[in-house]
Tab-separated table of C-alpha atoms in Angstrom:
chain	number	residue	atom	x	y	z
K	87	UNK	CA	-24.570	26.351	-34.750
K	88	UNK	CA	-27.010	25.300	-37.384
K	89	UNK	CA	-30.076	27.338	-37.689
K	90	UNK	CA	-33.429	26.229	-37.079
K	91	UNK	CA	-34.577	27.853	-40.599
K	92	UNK	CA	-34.229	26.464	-44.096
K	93	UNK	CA	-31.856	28.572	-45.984
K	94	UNK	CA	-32.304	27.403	-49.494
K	95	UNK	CA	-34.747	24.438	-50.788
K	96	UNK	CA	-34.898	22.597	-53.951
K	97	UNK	CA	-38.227	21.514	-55.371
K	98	UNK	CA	-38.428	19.178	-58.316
K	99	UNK	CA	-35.051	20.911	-59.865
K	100	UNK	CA	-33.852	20.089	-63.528
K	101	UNK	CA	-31.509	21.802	-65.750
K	102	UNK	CA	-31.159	21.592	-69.424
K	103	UNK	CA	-28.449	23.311	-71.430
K	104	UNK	CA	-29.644	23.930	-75.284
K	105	UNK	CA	-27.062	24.383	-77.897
K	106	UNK	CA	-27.610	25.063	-81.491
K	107	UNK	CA	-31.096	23.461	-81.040
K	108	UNK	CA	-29.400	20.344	-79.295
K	109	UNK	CA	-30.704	19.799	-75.507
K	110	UNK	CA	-28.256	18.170	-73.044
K	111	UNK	CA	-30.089	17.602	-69.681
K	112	UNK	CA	-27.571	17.894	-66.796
K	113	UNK	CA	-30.142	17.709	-63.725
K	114	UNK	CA	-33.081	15.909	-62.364
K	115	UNK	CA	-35.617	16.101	-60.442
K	116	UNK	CA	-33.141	17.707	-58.043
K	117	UNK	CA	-34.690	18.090	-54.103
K	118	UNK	CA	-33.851	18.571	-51.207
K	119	UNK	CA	-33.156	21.621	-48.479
K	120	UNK	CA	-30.392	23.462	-46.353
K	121	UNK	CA	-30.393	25.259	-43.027
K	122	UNK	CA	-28.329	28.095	-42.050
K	123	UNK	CA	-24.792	27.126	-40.629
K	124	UNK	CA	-24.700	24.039	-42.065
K	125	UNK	CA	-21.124	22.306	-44.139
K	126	UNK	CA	-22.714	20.270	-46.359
K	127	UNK	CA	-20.231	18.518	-49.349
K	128	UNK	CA	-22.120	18.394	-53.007
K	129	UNK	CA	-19.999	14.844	-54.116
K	130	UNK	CA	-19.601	12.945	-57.149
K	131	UNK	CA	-17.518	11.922	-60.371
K	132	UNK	CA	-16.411	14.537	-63.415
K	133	UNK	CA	-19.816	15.248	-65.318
K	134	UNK	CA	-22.200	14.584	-62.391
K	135	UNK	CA	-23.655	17.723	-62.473
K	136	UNK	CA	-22.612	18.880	-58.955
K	137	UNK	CA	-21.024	22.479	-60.219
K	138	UNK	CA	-23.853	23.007	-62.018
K	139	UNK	CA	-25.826	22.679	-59.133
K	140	UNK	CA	-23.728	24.713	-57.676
K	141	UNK	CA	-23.953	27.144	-59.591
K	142	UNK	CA	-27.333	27.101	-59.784
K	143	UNK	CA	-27.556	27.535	-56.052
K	144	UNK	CA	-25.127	30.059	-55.865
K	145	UNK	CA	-27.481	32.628	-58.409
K	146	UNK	CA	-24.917	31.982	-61.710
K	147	UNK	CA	-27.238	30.137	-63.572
K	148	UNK	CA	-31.045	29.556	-63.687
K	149	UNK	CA	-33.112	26.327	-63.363
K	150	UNK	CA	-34.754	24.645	-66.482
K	151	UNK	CA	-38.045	23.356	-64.176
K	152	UNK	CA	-39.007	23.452	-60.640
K	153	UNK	CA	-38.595	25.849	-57.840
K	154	UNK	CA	-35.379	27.637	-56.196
K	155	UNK	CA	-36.229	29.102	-52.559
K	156	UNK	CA	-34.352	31.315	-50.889
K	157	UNK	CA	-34.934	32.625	-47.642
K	158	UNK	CA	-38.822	30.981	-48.363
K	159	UNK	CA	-38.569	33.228	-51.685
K	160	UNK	CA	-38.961	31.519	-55.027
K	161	UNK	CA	-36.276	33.247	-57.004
K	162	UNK	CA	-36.586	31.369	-59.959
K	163	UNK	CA	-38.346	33.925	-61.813
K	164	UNK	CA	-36.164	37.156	-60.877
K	165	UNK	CA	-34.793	39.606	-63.042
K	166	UNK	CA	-30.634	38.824	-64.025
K	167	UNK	CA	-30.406	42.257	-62.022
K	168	UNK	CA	-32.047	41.114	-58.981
K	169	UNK	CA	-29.926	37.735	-59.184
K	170	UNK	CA	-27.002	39.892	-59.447
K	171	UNK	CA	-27.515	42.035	-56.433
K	172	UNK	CA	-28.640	38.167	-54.564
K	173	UNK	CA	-25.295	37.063	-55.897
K	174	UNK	CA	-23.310	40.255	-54.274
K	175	UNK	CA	-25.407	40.615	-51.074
K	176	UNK	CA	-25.776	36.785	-50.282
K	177	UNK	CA	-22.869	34.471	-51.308
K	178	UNK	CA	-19.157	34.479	-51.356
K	179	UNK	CA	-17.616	32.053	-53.972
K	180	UNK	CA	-14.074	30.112	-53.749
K	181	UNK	CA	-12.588	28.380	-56.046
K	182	UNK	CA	-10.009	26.071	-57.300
K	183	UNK	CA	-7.981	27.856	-59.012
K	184	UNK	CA	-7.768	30.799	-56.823
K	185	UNK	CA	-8.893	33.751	-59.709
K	186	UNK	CA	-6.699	36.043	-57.993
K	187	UNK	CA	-5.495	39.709	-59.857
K	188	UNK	CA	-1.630	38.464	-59.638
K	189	UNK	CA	-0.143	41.779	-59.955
K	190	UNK	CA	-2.606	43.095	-56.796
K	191	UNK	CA	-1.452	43.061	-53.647
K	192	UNK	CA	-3.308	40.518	-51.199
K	193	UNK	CA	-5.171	43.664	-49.696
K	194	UNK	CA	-6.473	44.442	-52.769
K	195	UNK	CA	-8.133	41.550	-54.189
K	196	UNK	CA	-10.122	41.075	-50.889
K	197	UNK	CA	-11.188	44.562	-51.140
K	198	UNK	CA	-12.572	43.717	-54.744
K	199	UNK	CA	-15.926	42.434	-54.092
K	200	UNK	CA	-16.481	45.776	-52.292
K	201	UNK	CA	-15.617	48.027	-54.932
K	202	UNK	CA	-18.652	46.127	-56.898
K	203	UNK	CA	-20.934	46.259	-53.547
K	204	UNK	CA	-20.568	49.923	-53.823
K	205	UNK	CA	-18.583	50.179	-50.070
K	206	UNK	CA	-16.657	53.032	-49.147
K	207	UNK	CA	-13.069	52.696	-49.449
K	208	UNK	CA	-12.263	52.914	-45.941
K	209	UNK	CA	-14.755	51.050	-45.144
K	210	UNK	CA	-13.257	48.427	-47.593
K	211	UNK	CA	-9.924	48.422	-46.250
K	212	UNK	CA	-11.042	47.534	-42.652
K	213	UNK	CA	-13.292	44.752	-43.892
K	214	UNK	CA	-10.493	43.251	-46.161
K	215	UNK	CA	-8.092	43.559	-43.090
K	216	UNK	CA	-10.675	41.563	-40.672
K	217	UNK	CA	-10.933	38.943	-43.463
K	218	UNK	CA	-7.724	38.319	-43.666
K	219	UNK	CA	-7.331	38.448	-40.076
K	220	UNK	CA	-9.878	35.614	-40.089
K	221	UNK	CA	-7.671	33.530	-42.605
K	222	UNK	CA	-4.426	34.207	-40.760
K	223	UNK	CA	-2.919	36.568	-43.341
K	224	UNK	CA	-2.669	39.725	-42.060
K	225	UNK	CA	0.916	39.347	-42.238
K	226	UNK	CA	0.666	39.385	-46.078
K	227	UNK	CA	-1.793	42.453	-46.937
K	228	UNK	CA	0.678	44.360	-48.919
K	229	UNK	CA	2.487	41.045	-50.941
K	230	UNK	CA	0.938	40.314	-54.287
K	231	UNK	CA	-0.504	37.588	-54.907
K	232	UNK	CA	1.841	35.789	-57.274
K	233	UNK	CA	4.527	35.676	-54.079
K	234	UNK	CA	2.543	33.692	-52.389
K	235	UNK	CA	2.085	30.007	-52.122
K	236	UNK	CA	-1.272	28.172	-53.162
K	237	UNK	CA	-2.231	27.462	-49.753
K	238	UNK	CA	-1.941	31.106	-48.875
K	239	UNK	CA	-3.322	32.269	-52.342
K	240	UNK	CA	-6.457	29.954	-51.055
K	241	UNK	CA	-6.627	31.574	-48.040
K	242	UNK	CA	-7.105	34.671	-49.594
K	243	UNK	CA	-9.713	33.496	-52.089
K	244	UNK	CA	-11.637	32.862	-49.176
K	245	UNK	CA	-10.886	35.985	-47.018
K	246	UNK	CA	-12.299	37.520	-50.606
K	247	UNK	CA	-15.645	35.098	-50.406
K	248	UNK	CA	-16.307	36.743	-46.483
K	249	UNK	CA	-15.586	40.625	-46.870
K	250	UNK	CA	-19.455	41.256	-47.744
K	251	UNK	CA	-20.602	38.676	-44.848
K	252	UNK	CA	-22.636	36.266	-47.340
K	253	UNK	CA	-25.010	34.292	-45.889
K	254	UNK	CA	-23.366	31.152	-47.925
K	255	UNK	CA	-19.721	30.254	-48.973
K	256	UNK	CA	-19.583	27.961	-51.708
K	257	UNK	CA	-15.597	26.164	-52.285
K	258	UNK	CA	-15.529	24.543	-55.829
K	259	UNK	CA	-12.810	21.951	-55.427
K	260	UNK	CA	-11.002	24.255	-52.774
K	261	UNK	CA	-8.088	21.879	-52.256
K	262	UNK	CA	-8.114	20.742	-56.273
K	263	UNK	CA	-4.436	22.590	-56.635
K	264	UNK	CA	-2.738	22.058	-53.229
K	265	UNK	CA	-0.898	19.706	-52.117
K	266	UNK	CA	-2.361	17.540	-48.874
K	267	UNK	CA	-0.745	20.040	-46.616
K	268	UNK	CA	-1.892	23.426	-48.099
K	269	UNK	CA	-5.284	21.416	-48.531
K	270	UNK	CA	-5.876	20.067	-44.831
K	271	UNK	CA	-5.261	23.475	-43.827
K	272	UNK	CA	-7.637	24.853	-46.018
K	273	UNK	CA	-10.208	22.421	-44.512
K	274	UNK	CA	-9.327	23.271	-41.162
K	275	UNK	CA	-9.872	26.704	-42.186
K	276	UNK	CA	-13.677	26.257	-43.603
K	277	UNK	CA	-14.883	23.890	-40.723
K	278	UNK	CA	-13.852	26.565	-38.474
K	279	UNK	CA	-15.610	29.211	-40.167
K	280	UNK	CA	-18.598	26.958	-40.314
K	281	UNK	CA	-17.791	26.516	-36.610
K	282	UNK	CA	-18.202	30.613	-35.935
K	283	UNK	CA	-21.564	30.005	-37.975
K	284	UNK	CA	-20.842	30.551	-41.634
K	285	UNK	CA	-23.243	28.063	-44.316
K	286	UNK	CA	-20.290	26.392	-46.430
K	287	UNK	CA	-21.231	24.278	-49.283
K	288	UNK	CA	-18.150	22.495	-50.923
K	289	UNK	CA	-17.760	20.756	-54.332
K	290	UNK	CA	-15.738	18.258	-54.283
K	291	UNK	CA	-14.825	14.770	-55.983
K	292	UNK	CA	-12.373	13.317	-53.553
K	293	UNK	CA	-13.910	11.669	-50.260
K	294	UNK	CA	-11.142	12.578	-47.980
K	295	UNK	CA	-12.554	16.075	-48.434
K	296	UNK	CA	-15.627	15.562	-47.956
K	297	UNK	CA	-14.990	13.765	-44.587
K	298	UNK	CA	-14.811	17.353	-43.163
K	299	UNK	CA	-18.495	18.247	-43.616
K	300	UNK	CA	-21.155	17.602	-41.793
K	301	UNK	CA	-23.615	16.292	-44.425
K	302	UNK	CA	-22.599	14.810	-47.436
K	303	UNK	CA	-25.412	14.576	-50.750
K	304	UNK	CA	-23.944	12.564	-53.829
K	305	UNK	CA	-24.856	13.517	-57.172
K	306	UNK	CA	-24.533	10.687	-60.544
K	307	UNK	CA	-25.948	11.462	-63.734
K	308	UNK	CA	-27.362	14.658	-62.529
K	309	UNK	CA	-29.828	13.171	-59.566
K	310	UNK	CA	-29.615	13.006	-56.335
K	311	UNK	CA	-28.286	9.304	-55.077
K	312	UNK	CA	-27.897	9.591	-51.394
K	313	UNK	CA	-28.008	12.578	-48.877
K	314	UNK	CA	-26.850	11.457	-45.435
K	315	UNK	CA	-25.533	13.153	-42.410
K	316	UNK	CA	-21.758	12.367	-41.417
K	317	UNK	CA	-21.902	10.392	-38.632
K	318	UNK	CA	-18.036	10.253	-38.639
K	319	UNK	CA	-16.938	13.780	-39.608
K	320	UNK	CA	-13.652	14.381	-39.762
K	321	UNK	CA	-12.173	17.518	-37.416
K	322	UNK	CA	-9.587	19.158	-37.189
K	323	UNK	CA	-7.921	22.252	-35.463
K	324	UNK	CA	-6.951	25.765	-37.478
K	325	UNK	CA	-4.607	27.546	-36.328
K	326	UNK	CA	-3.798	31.150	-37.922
């Protein structure tokens, strides 16, 4: 169920990267907002700019010009410790290539994110085993990770992403190293986490993907070219 308040709001946005005195604008003039519980795809070619504005979004990087709300909250201005703790209290982050320990077993590279968040170990252990409860791995909590396949080294990348209950989860090109099995069961996966209420926001490059959010905004040359809602999104059903 989407939320009736805006989550996060871009005002005027623009990102510049300077490098040995050389300035390489990426975004501009970036704006629009979110609500809570919404699956909205960030689309568009190699080089758009969409994981930078991803990562801007997701408290990694800062913005050049313009304003950053959260939560009503200009954050543009915070501290890189207050970002940090935003980061840790308020997003999960999955991505494509998984940045699992491989030599950990499933259990513990869920629990990871806690051991940062400062949670009591027991405490940490039930959490990871609910996550991966959620992603239909509870099966696997004691394999490591390099025994597992990518679809199910996915899945655990984003039982990771929910463990502290962010109030986003961003996917960088979550089905970039599966094959179109392991991937439409990844996107099952998401749109029924979005489904129980979760905010997803998903890079991606390839349309078929994107079919499974609910809004789609296309980024070229670091702007903003469209921002429509899916009138046909695609659904489908997860099954753990």
């Amino acid at each position: 169920m989407v939320s009736s308040k805006v989550l996060m709001e871009l005002r005027g946005v623009s990102k510049t990267y300077v490098n040995d005195g050389v300035e390489t604008p990426v975004l501009h003039d970036v704006t629009f907002s979110m609500q809570g519980g919404e699956f909205v795809a960030l689309m568009g070619p190699s080089g758009s700019g969409k994981s930078t504005l991803m990562h801007l979004l997701g408290f990694l990087d800062r913005i050049t010009g313009g304003a950053y709300l959260f939560r009503g909250k200009d954050v543009s201005g915070l501290s890189d410790d207050a970002l940090a703790a935003m980061r840790r209290r308020e997003v999960g982050f999955v991505f494509q290539a998984f940045h699992l320990l491989p030599k950990s077993t499933v259990l513990d590279n869920v629990m990871l994110p806690m051991v940062y968040a400062d949670v009591p170990r027991i405490e940490r252990r039930t959490r990871a085993q609910k996550a991966l409860e959620a992603v239909g791995l509870s099966h696997r909590t004691d394999h490591l990770s390099n025994q597992l396949s990518g679809g199910e080294r996915q899945r655990v990348a984003i039982a990771r992403a929910l463990v502290n209950d962010p109030s986003v989860v961003f996917a960088d090109e979550p089905t970039g190293n599966l094959d179109s099995k392991s991937g439409t069961a990844v996107l099952n996966l998401l749109q029924s986490l979005n489904a129980a209420g979760r905010t997803i926001i998903m890079v991606t490059h390839e349309t078929e993907a994107a079919e499974y959010a609910g809004r789609v905004i296309r980024i070229r040359d670091g702007a903003v070219v469209s921002d429509t809602v899916n009138a046909n999104q695609r659904t489908g059903t997860y099954e753990k």
